[in-house]
Short mmCIF file of C-alpha atoms in Angstrom, two decimals:
data_model
loop_
_atom_site.label_atom_id
_atom_site.label_comp_id
_atom_site.label_asym_id
_atom_site.label_seq_id
_atom_site.Cartn_x
_atom_site.Cartn_y
_atom_site.Cartn_z
CA UNK O 1 0.00 0.00 0.00
CA UNK O 2 0.90 3.65 0.06
CA UNK O 3 1.50 5.86 3.09
CA UNK O 4 2.67 9.38 3.68
CA UNK O 5 3.72 10.81 7.04
CA UNK O 6 4.68 14.25 8.21
CA UNK O 7 4.19 15.94 11.60
CA UNK O 8 0.81 17.54 12.06
CA UNK O 9 2.09 20.66 13.82
CA UNK O 10 5.40 22.45 14.36
CA UNK O 11 6.08 25.65 16.27
CA UNK O 12 9.24 27.70 15.88
CA UNK O 13 10.57 31.10 16.83
CA UNK O 14 10.98 33.96 14.39
CA UNK O 15 14.51 34.00 12.99
CA UNK O 16 15.11 30.33 13.77
CA UNK O 17 15.49 27.30 11.49
CA UNK O 18 12.87 24.59 11.25
CA UNK O 19 12.89 21.23 9.48
CA UNK O 20 9.70 19.48 8.39
CA UNK O 21 10.20 15.78 7.75
CA UNK O 22 8.32 13.59 5.34
CA UNK O 23 8.40 9.83 4.95
CA UNK O 24 6.54 7.83 2.37
CA UNK O 25 5.97 4.22 1.46
CA UNK O 26 5.07 3.27 -2.04
CA UNK O 27 5.79 0.69 -4.69
CA UNK O 28 6.76 3.40 -7.14
CA UNK O 29 8.31 6.83 -6.74
CA UNK O 30 9.21 9.55 -9.18
CA UNK O 31 9.90 12.71 -7.18
CA UNK O 32 8.94 14.77 -4.16
CA UNK O 33 7.32 18.19 -4.24
CA UNK O 34 6.59 20.65 -1.45
CA UNK O 35 3.68 23.05 -1.34
CA UNK O 36 2.78 25.88 1.00
CA UNK O 37 -0.76 26.84 1.94
CA UNK O 38 -1.72 29.86 4.01
CA UNK O 39 -4.99 29.82 5.92
CA UNK O 40 -7.85 30.47 3.54
CA UNK O 41 -5.57 30.25 0.53
CA UNK O 42 -4.62 27.73 -2.10
CA UNK O 43 -1.55 25.49 -2.12
CA UNK O 44 1.40 26.98 -3.96
CA UNK O 45 4.49 25.19 -5.23
CA UNK O 46 7.72 25.56 -3.26
CA UNK O 47 10.21 23.03 -4.53
CA UNK O 48 10.80 19.71 -6.24
CA UNK O 49 13.38 16.96 -5.72
CA UNK O 50 13.75 14.44 -8.50
CA UNK O 51 17.20 13.29 -7.43
CA UNK O 52 18.80 12.65 -4.07
CA UNK O 53 20.30 15.64 -2.39
CA UNK O 54 19.53 19.19 -1.44
CA UNK O 55 17.72 21.81 -3.52
CA UNK O 56 17.97 25.39 -2.33
CA UNK O 57 15.63 28.23 -3.14
CA UNK O 58 16.33 31.30 -1.08
CA UNK O 59 15.49 30.69 2.56
CA UNK O 60 13.92 27.32 1.73
CA UNK O 61 15.75 24.09 1.00
CA UNK O 62 14.40 20.64 0.31
CA UNK O 63 16.17 17.33 0.64
CA UNK O 64 15.47 13.87 -0.69
CA UNK O 65 16.87 10.44 0.07
CA UNK O 66 15.29 7.84 -2.18
CA UNK O 67 16.94 4.93 -0.40
CA UNK O 68 15.38 6.05 2.89
CA UNK O 69 12.03 7.09 1.36
CA UNK O 70 12.55 10.33 3.22
CA UNK O 71 12.65 14.02 2.55
CA UNK O 72 12.53 17.26 4.43
CA UNK O 73 11.85 20.92 3.96
CA UNK O 74 14.20 23.31 5.72
CA UNK O 75 13.11 26.86 6.39
CA UNK O 76 15.76 29.32 7.52
CA UNK O 77 15.50 32.79 9.03
CA UNK O 78 11.87 32.18 9.83
CA UNK O 79 9.48 35.03 9.36
CA UNK O 80 5.96 35.45 10.69
CA UNK O 81 4.65 35.16 7.14
CA UNK O 82 6.01 31.61 6.99
CA UNK O 83 3.18 30.53 9.28
CA UNK O 84 1.25 28.20 7.01
CA UNK O 85 0.65 24.55 6.24
CA UNK O 86 3.32 22.69 4.32
CA UNK O 87 2.61 19.60 2.25
CA UNK O 88 5.06 17.08 0.98
CA UNK O 89 3.62 15.56 -2.16
CA UNK O 90 5.34 12.55 -3.64
CA UNK O 91 4.64 11.42 -7.14
CA UNK O 92 3.88 7.80 -6.44
CA UNK O 93 4.66 6.25 -9.77
CA UNK O 94 7.53 5.42 -12.04
CA UNK O 95 7.07 8.20 -14.51
CA UNK O 96 6.23 11.84 -14.69
CA UNK O 97 2.69 10.87 -15.58
CA UNK O 98 1.71 9.96 -12.05
CA UNK O 99 -0.18 12.52 -10.02
CA UNK O 100 0.97 13.89 -6.71
CA UNK O 101 -0.32 12.62 -3.41
CA UNK O 102 -1.01 15.19 -0.73
CA UNK O 103 -1.90 14.43 2.86
CA UNK O 104 -2.90 16.54 5.81
CA UNK O 105 0.27 18.61 5.80
CA UNK O 106 2.23 20.17 8.63
CA UNK O 107 0.93 23.31 10.22
CA UNK O 108 3.85 25.62 11.04
CA UNK O 109 3.34 28.37 13.57
CA UNK O 110 6.05 31.01 13.80
CA UNK O 111 6.04 32.87 17.09
CA UNK O 112 7.82 36.03 18.15
CA UNK Q 1 -2.85 35.24 -17.33
CA UNK Q 2 -5.41 35.41 -14.51
CA UNK Q 3 -4.43 32.04 -13.15
CA UNK Q 4 -6.84 29.21 -12.46
CA UNK Q 5 -10.37 30.51 -12.06
CA UNK Q 6 -12.96 28.74 -9.96
CA UNK Q 7 -16.59 29.59 -9.40
CA UNK Q 8 -18.43 30.02 -7.23
CA UNK Q 9 -16.00 30.91 -4.42
CA UNK Q 10 -18.58 30.06 -1.79
CA UNK Q 11 -21.63 27.88 -2.04
CA UNK Q 12 -24.19 27.19 0.64
CA UNK Q 13 -26.89 24.71 -0.23
CA UNK Q 14 -29.33 22.33 1.37
CA UNK Q 15 -29.00 18.60 1.49
CA UNK Q 16 -30.36 16.97 -1.62
CA UNK Q 17 -29.64 19.85 -3.93
CA UNK Q 18 -27.41 19.63 -6.97
CA UNK Q 19 -24.13 21.50 -6.80
CA UNK Q 20 -21.96 22.38 -9.79
CA UNK Q 21 -18.44 23.68 -9.33
CA UNK Q 22 -16.61 25.25 -12.25
CA UNK Q 23 -12.98 25.61 -13.22
CA UNK Q 24 -11.10 27.41 -15.95
CA UNK Q 25 -7.46 26.29 -16.06
CA UNK Q 26 -4.49 28.29 -17.26
CA UNK Q 27 -4.26 28.29 -21.02
CA UNK Q 28 -1.83 25.65 -22.26
CA UNK Q 29 -2.03 23.45 -19.19
CA UNK Q 30 -2.82 19.94 -20.33
CA UNK Q 31 -3.58 18.33 -16.99
CA UNK Q 32 -6.41 19.25 -14.69
CA UNK Q 33 -7.05 17.98 -11.18
CA UNK Q 34 -9.97 18.23 -8.78
CA UNK Q 35 -9.17 18.02 -5.05
CA UNK Q 36 -11.22 18.11 -1.88
CA UNK Q 37 -9.78 19.42 1.36
CA UNK Q 38 -11.10 18.77 4.84
CA UNK Q 39 -9.49 18.86 8.26
CA UNK Q 40 -10.11 15.16 8.73
CA UNK Q 41 -8.79 13.86 5.43
CA UNK Q 42 -6.45 16.58 4.23
CA UNK Q 43 -6.11 17.28 0.52
CA UNK Q 44 -7.51 14.41 -1.51
CA UNK Q 45 -7.34 13.91 -5.26
CA UNK Q 46 -10.81 13.22 -6.65
CA UNK Q 47 -10.17 12.94 -10.38
CA UNK Q 48 -7.74 14.14 -12.98
CA UNK Q 49 -7.79 14.74 -16.71
CA UNK Q 50 -5.00 14.76 -19.25
CA UNK Q 51 -5.74 16.49 -22.54
CA UNK Q 52 -9.43 16.67 -21.54
CA UNK Q 53 -9.64 12.90 -21.03
CA UNK Q 54 -10.44 11.55 -17.56
CA UNK Q 55 -7.53 9.36 -16.51
CA UNK Q 56 -8.30 8.29 -12.97
CA UNK Q 57 -11.51 8.87 -11.02
CA UNK Q 58 -10.79 6.39 -8.26
CA UNK Q 59 -10.77 9.22 -5.76
CA UNK Q 60 -14.38 10.17 -6.46
CA UNK Q 61 -16.12 9.16 -3.25
CA UNK Q 62 -19.46 8.06 -4.64
CA UNK Q 63 -21.62 7.96 -7.73
CA UNK Q 64 -23.11 11.22 -6.57
CA UNK Q 65 -19.92 12.87 -7.80
CA UNK Q 66 -19.20 13.39 -11.49
CA UNK Q 67 -16.75 15.52 -13.43
CA UNK Q 68 -16.47 16.61 -17.01
CA UNK Q 69 -14.00 18.46 -19.15
CA UNK Q 70 -15.71 19.26 -22.44
CA UNK Q 71 -12.79 21.33 -23.69
CA UNK Q 72 -9.32 22.48 -22.68
CA UNK Q 73 -10.58 25.62 -20.98
CA UNK Q 74 -13.41 24.37 -18.81
CA UNK Q 75 -14.22 21.66 -16.31
CA UNK Q 76 -17.08 20.99 -13.92
CA UNK Q 77 -17.47 18.92 -10.79
CA UNK Q 78 -21.04 18.04 -9.97
CA UNK Q 79 -22.51 16.61 -6.80
CA UNK Q 80 -26.05 15.28 -7.03
CA UNK Q 81 -27.61 14.95 -4.54
CA UNK Q 82 -25.42 16.80 -2.07
CA UNK Q 83 -25.04 15.71 1.54
CA UNK Q 84 -23.69 17.52 4.64
CA UNK Q 85 -20.56 15.34 4.61
CA UNK Q 86 -19.68 16.86 1.23
CA UNK Q 87 -18.94 20.16 2.97
CA UNK Q 88 -15.32 20.98 2.17
CA UNK Q 89 -13.11 23.22 0.09
CA UNK Q 90 -12.84 21.99 -3.47
CA UNK Q 91 -9.76 22.96 -5.45
CA UNK Q 92 -9.10 22.76 -9.13
CA UNK Q 93 -5.46 22.66 -10.22
CA UNK Q 94 -3.68 22.44 -13.52
CA UNK Q 95 -0.27 21.72 -14.86
CA UNK Q 96 1.68 21.18 -18.03
CA UNK Q 97 1.89 17.48 -17.26
CA UNK Q 98 0.43 15.03 -14.78
CA UNK Q 99 3.53 14.97 -12.61
CA UNK Q 100 4.56 18.59 -13.04
CA UNK Q 101 4.12 21.63 -10.80
CA UNK Q 102 0.45 22.26 -10.18
CA UNK Q 103 -1.21 25.64 -10.17
CA UNK Q 104 -4.19 25.76 -7.86
CA UNK Q 105 -7.29 27.85 -8.13
CA UNK Q 106 -8.61 29.77 -5.12
CA UNK Q 107 -11.02 26.99 -4.25
CA UNK Q 108 -14.76 26.75 -3.69
CA UNK Q 109 -15.91 26.52 -0.09
CA UNK Q 110 -19.00 24.30 -0.11
CA UNK Q 111 -21.36 24.09 2.82
CA UNK Q 112 -24.22 21.61 2.66
CA UNK Q 113 -26.81 22.15 5.37
#
């Protein structure tokens, strides 16, 4: 079967660094995406890992280890506006023609 | 481009009524997805289309749900008859390909009384 796990809630202090972990189990895997969703808003794309390693985009970085079926999103220099839900969304197939799987996401609260 | 357009943004209806949600994807996007989001179940994929053809509707919860994509610029999700447990935010999203970055619409918040 398929499973996707990430923490339901994380709280961090403004200016700090926070890591949101994601583990998945699936018979097929193509890549891992991360999306951000503010309250009342729509999910928006943050990053994609197709290969093992770290991808950096400004204050955000995303990491993937295929052998461990594991990835994480790293947010640095946290700002209040980073308070949102974050979804890891694996593509659970063996090609780029497999849709993403979202779950319940991780709700990040940034406090002063 | 105005992005993905969904209508209505809010819908309040009574149990048993028919509900039709509409989506206009970004021009040139070949894949279109319908999602439902609730606190209990998170963001669930209901159905997706590729080049206007329905590929997988295994996420559609019941026969009360149906979706169409008559052309590349328009899709509908219909619930008939609606039930209170259908209350959720419904998102439409599109992308260049099935596994590519998805662009979400603002969503339709549906409340069934």
